[in-house]
CSV table of C-alpha atoms in Angstrom, one decimal:
chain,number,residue,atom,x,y,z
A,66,UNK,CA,0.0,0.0,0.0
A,67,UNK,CA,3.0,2.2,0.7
A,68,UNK,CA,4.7,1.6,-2.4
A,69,UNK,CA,1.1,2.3,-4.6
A,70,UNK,CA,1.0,5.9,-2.3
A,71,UNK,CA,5.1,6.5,-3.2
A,72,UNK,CA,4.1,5.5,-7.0
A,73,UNK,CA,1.2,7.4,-7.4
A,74,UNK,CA,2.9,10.5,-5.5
A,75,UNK,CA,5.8,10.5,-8.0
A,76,UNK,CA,3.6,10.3,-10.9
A,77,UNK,CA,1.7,13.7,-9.7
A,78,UNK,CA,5.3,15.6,-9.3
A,79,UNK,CA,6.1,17.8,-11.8
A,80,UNK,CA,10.3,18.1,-12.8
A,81,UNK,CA,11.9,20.6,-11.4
A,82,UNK,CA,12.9,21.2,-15.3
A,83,UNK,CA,9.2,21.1,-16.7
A,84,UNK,CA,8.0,23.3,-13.5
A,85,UNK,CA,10.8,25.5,-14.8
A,86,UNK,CA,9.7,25.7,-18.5
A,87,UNK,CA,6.3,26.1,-17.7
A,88,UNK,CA,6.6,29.6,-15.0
A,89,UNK,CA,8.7,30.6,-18.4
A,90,UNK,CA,6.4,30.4,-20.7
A,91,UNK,CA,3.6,32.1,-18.4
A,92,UNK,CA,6.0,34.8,-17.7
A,93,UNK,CA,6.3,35.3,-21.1
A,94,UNK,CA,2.4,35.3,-21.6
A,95,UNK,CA,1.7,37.9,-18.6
A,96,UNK,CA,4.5,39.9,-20.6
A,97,UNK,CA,2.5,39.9,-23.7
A,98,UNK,CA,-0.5,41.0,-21.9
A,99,UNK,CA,0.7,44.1,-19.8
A,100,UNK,CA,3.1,45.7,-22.8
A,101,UNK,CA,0.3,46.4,-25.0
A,102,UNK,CA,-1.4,48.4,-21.9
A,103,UNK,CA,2.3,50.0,-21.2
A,104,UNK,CA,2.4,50.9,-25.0
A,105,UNK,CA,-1.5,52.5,-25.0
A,106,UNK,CA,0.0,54.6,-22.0
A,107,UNK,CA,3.2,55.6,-23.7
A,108,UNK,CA,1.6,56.8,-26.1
A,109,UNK,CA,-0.7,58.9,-24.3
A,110,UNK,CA,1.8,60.7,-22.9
A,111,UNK,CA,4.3,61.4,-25.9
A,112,UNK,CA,3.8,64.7,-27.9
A,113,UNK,CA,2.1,65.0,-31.2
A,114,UNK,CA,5.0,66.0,-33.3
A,115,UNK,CA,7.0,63.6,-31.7
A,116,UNK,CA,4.9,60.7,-32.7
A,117,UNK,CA,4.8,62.5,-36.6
A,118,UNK,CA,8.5,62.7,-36.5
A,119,UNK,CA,9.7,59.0,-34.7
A,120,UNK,CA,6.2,57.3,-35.1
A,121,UNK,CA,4.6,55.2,-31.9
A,122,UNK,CA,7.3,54.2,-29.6
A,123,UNK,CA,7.3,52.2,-26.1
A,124,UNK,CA,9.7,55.2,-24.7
A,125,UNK,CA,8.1,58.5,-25.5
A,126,UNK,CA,11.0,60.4,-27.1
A,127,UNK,CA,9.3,63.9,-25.8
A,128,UNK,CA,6.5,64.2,-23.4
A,129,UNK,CA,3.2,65.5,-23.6
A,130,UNK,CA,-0.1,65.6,-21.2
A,131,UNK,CA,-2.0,67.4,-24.0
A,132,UNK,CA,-4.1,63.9,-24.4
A,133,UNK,CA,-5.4,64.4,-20.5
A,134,UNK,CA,-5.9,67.4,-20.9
A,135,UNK,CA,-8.5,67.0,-23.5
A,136,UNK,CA,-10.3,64.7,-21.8
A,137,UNK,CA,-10.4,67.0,-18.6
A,138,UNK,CA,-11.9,69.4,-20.8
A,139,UNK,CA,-14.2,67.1,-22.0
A,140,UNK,CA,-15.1,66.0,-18.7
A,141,UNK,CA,-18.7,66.4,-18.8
A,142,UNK,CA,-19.5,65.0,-22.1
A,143,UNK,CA,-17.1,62.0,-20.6
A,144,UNK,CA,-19.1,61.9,-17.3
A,145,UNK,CA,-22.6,62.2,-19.1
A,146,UNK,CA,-21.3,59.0,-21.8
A,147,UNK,CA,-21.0,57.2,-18.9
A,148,UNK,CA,-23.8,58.3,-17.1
A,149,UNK,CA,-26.6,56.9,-19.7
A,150,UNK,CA,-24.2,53.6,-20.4
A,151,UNK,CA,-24.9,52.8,-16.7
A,152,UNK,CA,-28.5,53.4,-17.1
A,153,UNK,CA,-29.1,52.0,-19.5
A,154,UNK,CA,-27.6,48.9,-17.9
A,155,UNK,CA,-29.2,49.0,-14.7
A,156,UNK,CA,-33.1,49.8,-16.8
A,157,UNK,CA,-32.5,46.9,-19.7
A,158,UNK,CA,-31.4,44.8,-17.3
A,159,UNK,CA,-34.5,44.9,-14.9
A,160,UNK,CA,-37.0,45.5,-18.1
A,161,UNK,CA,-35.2,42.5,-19.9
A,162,UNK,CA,-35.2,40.0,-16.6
A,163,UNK,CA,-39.1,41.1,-16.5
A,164,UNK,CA,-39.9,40.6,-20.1
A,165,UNK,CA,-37.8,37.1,-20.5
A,166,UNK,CA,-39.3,35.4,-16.8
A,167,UNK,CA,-42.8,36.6,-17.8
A,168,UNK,CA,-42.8,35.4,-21.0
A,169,UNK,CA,-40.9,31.8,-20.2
A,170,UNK,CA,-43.4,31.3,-17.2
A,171,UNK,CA,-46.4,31.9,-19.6
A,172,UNK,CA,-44.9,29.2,-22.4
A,173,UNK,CA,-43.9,27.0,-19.8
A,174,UNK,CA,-47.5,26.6,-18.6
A,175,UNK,CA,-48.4,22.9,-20.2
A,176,UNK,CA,-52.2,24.2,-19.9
A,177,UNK,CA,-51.4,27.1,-21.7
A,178,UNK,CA,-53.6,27.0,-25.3
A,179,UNK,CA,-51.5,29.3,-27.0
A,180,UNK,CA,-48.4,27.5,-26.2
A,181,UNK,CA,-47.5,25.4,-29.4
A,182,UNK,CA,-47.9,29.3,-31.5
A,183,UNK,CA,-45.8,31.4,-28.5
A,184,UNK,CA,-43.1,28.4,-28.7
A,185,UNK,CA,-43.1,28.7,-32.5
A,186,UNK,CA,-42.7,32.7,-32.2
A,187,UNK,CA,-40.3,32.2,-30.1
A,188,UNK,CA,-38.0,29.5,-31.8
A,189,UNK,CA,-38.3,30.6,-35.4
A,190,UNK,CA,-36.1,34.2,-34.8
A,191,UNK,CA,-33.3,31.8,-33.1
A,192,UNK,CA,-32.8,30.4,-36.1
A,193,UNK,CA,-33.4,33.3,-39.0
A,194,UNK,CA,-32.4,37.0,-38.9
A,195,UNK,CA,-33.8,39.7,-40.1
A,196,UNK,CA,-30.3,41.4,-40.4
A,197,UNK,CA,-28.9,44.9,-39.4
A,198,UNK,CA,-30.8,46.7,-41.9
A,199,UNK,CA,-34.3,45.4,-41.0
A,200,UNK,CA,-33.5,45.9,-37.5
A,201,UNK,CA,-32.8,49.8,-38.0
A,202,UNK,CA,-36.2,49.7,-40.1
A,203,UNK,CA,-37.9,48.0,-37.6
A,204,UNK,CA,-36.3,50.1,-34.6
A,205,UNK,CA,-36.4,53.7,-36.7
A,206,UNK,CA,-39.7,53.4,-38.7
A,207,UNK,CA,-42.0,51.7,-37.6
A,208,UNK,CA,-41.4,51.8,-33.9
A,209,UNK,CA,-40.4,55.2,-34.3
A,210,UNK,CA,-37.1,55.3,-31.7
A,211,UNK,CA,-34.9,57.4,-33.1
A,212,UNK,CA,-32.5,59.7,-30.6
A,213,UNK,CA,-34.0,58.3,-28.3
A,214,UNK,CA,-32.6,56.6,-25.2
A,215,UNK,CA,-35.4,53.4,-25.9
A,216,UNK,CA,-33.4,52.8,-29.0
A,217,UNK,CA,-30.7,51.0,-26.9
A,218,UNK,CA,-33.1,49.7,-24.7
A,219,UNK,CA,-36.3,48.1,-26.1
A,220,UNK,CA,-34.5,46.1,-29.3
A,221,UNK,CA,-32.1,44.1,-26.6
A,222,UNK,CA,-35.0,43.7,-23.9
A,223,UNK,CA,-36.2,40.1,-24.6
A,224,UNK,CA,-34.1,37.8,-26.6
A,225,UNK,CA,-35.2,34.5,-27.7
A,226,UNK,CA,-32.4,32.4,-26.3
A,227,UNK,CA,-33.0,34.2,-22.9
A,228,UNK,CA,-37.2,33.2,-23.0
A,229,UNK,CA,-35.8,29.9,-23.8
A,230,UNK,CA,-33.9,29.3,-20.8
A,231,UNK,CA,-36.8,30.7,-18.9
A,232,UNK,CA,-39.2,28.4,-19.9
A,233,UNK,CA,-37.0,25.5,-19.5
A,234,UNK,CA,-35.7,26.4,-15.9
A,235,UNK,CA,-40.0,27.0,-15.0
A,236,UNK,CA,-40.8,23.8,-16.7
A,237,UNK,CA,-38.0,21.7,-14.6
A,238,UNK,CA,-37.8,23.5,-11.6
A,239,UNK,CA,-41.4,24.9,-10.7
A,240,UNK,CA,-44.1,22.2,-9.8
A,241,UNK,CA,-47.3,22.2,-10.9
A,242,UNK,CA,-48.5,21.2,-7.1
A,243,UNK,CA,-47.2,25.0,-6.3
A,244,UNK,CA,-49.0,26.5,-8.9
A,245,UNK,CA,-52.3,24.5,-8.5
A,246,UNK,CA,-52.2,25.7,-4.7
A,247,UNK,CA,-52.2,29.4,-5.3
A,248,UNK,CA,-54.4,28.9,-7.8
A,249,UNK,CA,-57.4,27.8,-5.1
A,250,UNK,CA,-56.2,30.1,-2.9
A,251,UNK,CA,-57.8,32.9,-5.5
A,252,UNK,CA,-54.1,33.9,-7.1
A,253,UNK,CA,-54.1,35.4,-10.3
A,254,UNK,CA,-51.4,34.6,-12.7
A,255,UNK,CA,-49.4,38.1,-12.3
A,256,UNK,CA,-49.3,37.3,-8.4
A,257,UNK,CA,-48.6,33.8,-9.0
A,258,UNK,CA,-45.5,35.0,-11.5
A,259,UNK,CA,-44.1,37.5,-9.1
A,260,UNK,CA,-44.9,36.4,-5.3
A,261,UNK,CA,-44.2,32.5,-5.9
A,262,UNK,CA,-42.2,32.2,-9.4
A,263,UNK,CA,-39.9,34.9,-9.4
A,264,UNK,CA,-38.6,34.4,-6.0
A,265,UNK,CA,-37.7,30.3,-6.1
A,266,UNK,CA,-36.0,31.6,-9.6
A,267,UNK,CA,-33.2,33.6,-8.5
A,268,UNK,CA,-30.6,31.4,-10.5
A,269,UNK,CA,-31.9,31.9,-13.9
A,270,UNK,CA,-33.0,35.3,-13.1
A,271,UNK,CA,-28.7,35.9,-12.7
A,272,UNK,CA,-28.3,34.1,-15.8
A,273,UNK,CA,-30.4,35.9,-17.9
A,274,UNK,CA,-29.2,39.4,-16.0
A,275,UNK,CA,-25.3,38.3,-16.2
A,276,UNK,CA,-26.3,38.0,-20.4
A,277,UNK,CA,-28.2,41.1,-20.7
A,278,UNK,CA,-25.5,43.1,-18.4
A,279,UNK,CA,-22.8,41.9,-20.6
């Protein structure tokens, strides 16, 4: 029994050699990855002429904080950017988790009569695209969005993949026992959704926010 532990440890070492050859090579990685940020900050800093003259170096030949200082003057336009990409985060995600749980609870619903059609609706723009164009037609035209902050939410709010996920989690995870009993205790099927469905779903409600936050 000794000897199979003695065998069994030797054949997990690594050689000091190999161990060697492998920090090597992940120095040499981690290298790669941090001089492309050091050369975006070189560059930052090194005057306009001089990059003309000697062309984009990693050692700025003259420097130069004219770069940050155009952003500080551009602070507020910066700060406003940034303001509407965070809220529009925060809204699409809560509209989107709203959109996809309601809609995958209502398909997963076996008793449902409009299933088979909603399923179809549903599965049929997984597998064909309209494109880019018809999507600006759709978006500008006829839903009328244009310079509008809905333009960047409403188009991303419910995704097919994401209702399909939903239903499948509701139809796997939710019992129909649970249902049936708030159902004879007078529940309607918006209180059923968010008082009993939502809050047993938390996992796929992450999922589906961790996509849409992305």
């Amino acid at each position: 029994m000794a000897k199979q532990e003695a065998s069994g440890q030797s054949l997990n070492q690594i050689k000091t050699s190999t161990n060697i050859v492998f920090n090597i090579v992940f120095l040499i990685l981690a290298i790669m990855c941090v001089i492309p940020l050091l050369f975006v900050f070189s560059i930052s800093i090194t005057d306009e002429q001089a990059i003309r003259a000697d062309g984009y170096q990693l050692i700025p030949q003259a420097l130069s904080g004219a770069a940050y200082e155009f952003l500080w003057n551009e602070r507020l336009t910066i700060l406003r950017a940034a303001f509407m990409s965070v809220l529009v985060t925060i809204v699409g995600t809560m509209i989107s988790i709203a959109l996809n749980t309601s809609m995958g609870y209502v398909v997963s619903r076996r008793n449902f009569k409009l299933k088979k059609l909603y399923t179809w609706l549903i599965f049929i723009p997984m597998v064909f695209n309209g494109g880019m164009l018809a999507s600006y037609v759709v978006v500008s035209n006829i839903l009328g969005l244009n310079n509008s902050i809905w333009a960047l939410i409403l188009p991303l709010a419910c995704s097919a993949f994401s209702v399909t996920i939903c239903r499948t989690f509701f139809r796997t995870t939710v019992p129909d026992s649970i249902i049936e009993s708030a159902k004879i205790d007078g529940a309607g099927q918006f209180r059923i959704w968010s008082q009993i469905v939502l809050p047993i779903s938390k996992p796929v409600m992450a999922t589906i926010g961790m996509f849409v936050l992305l």
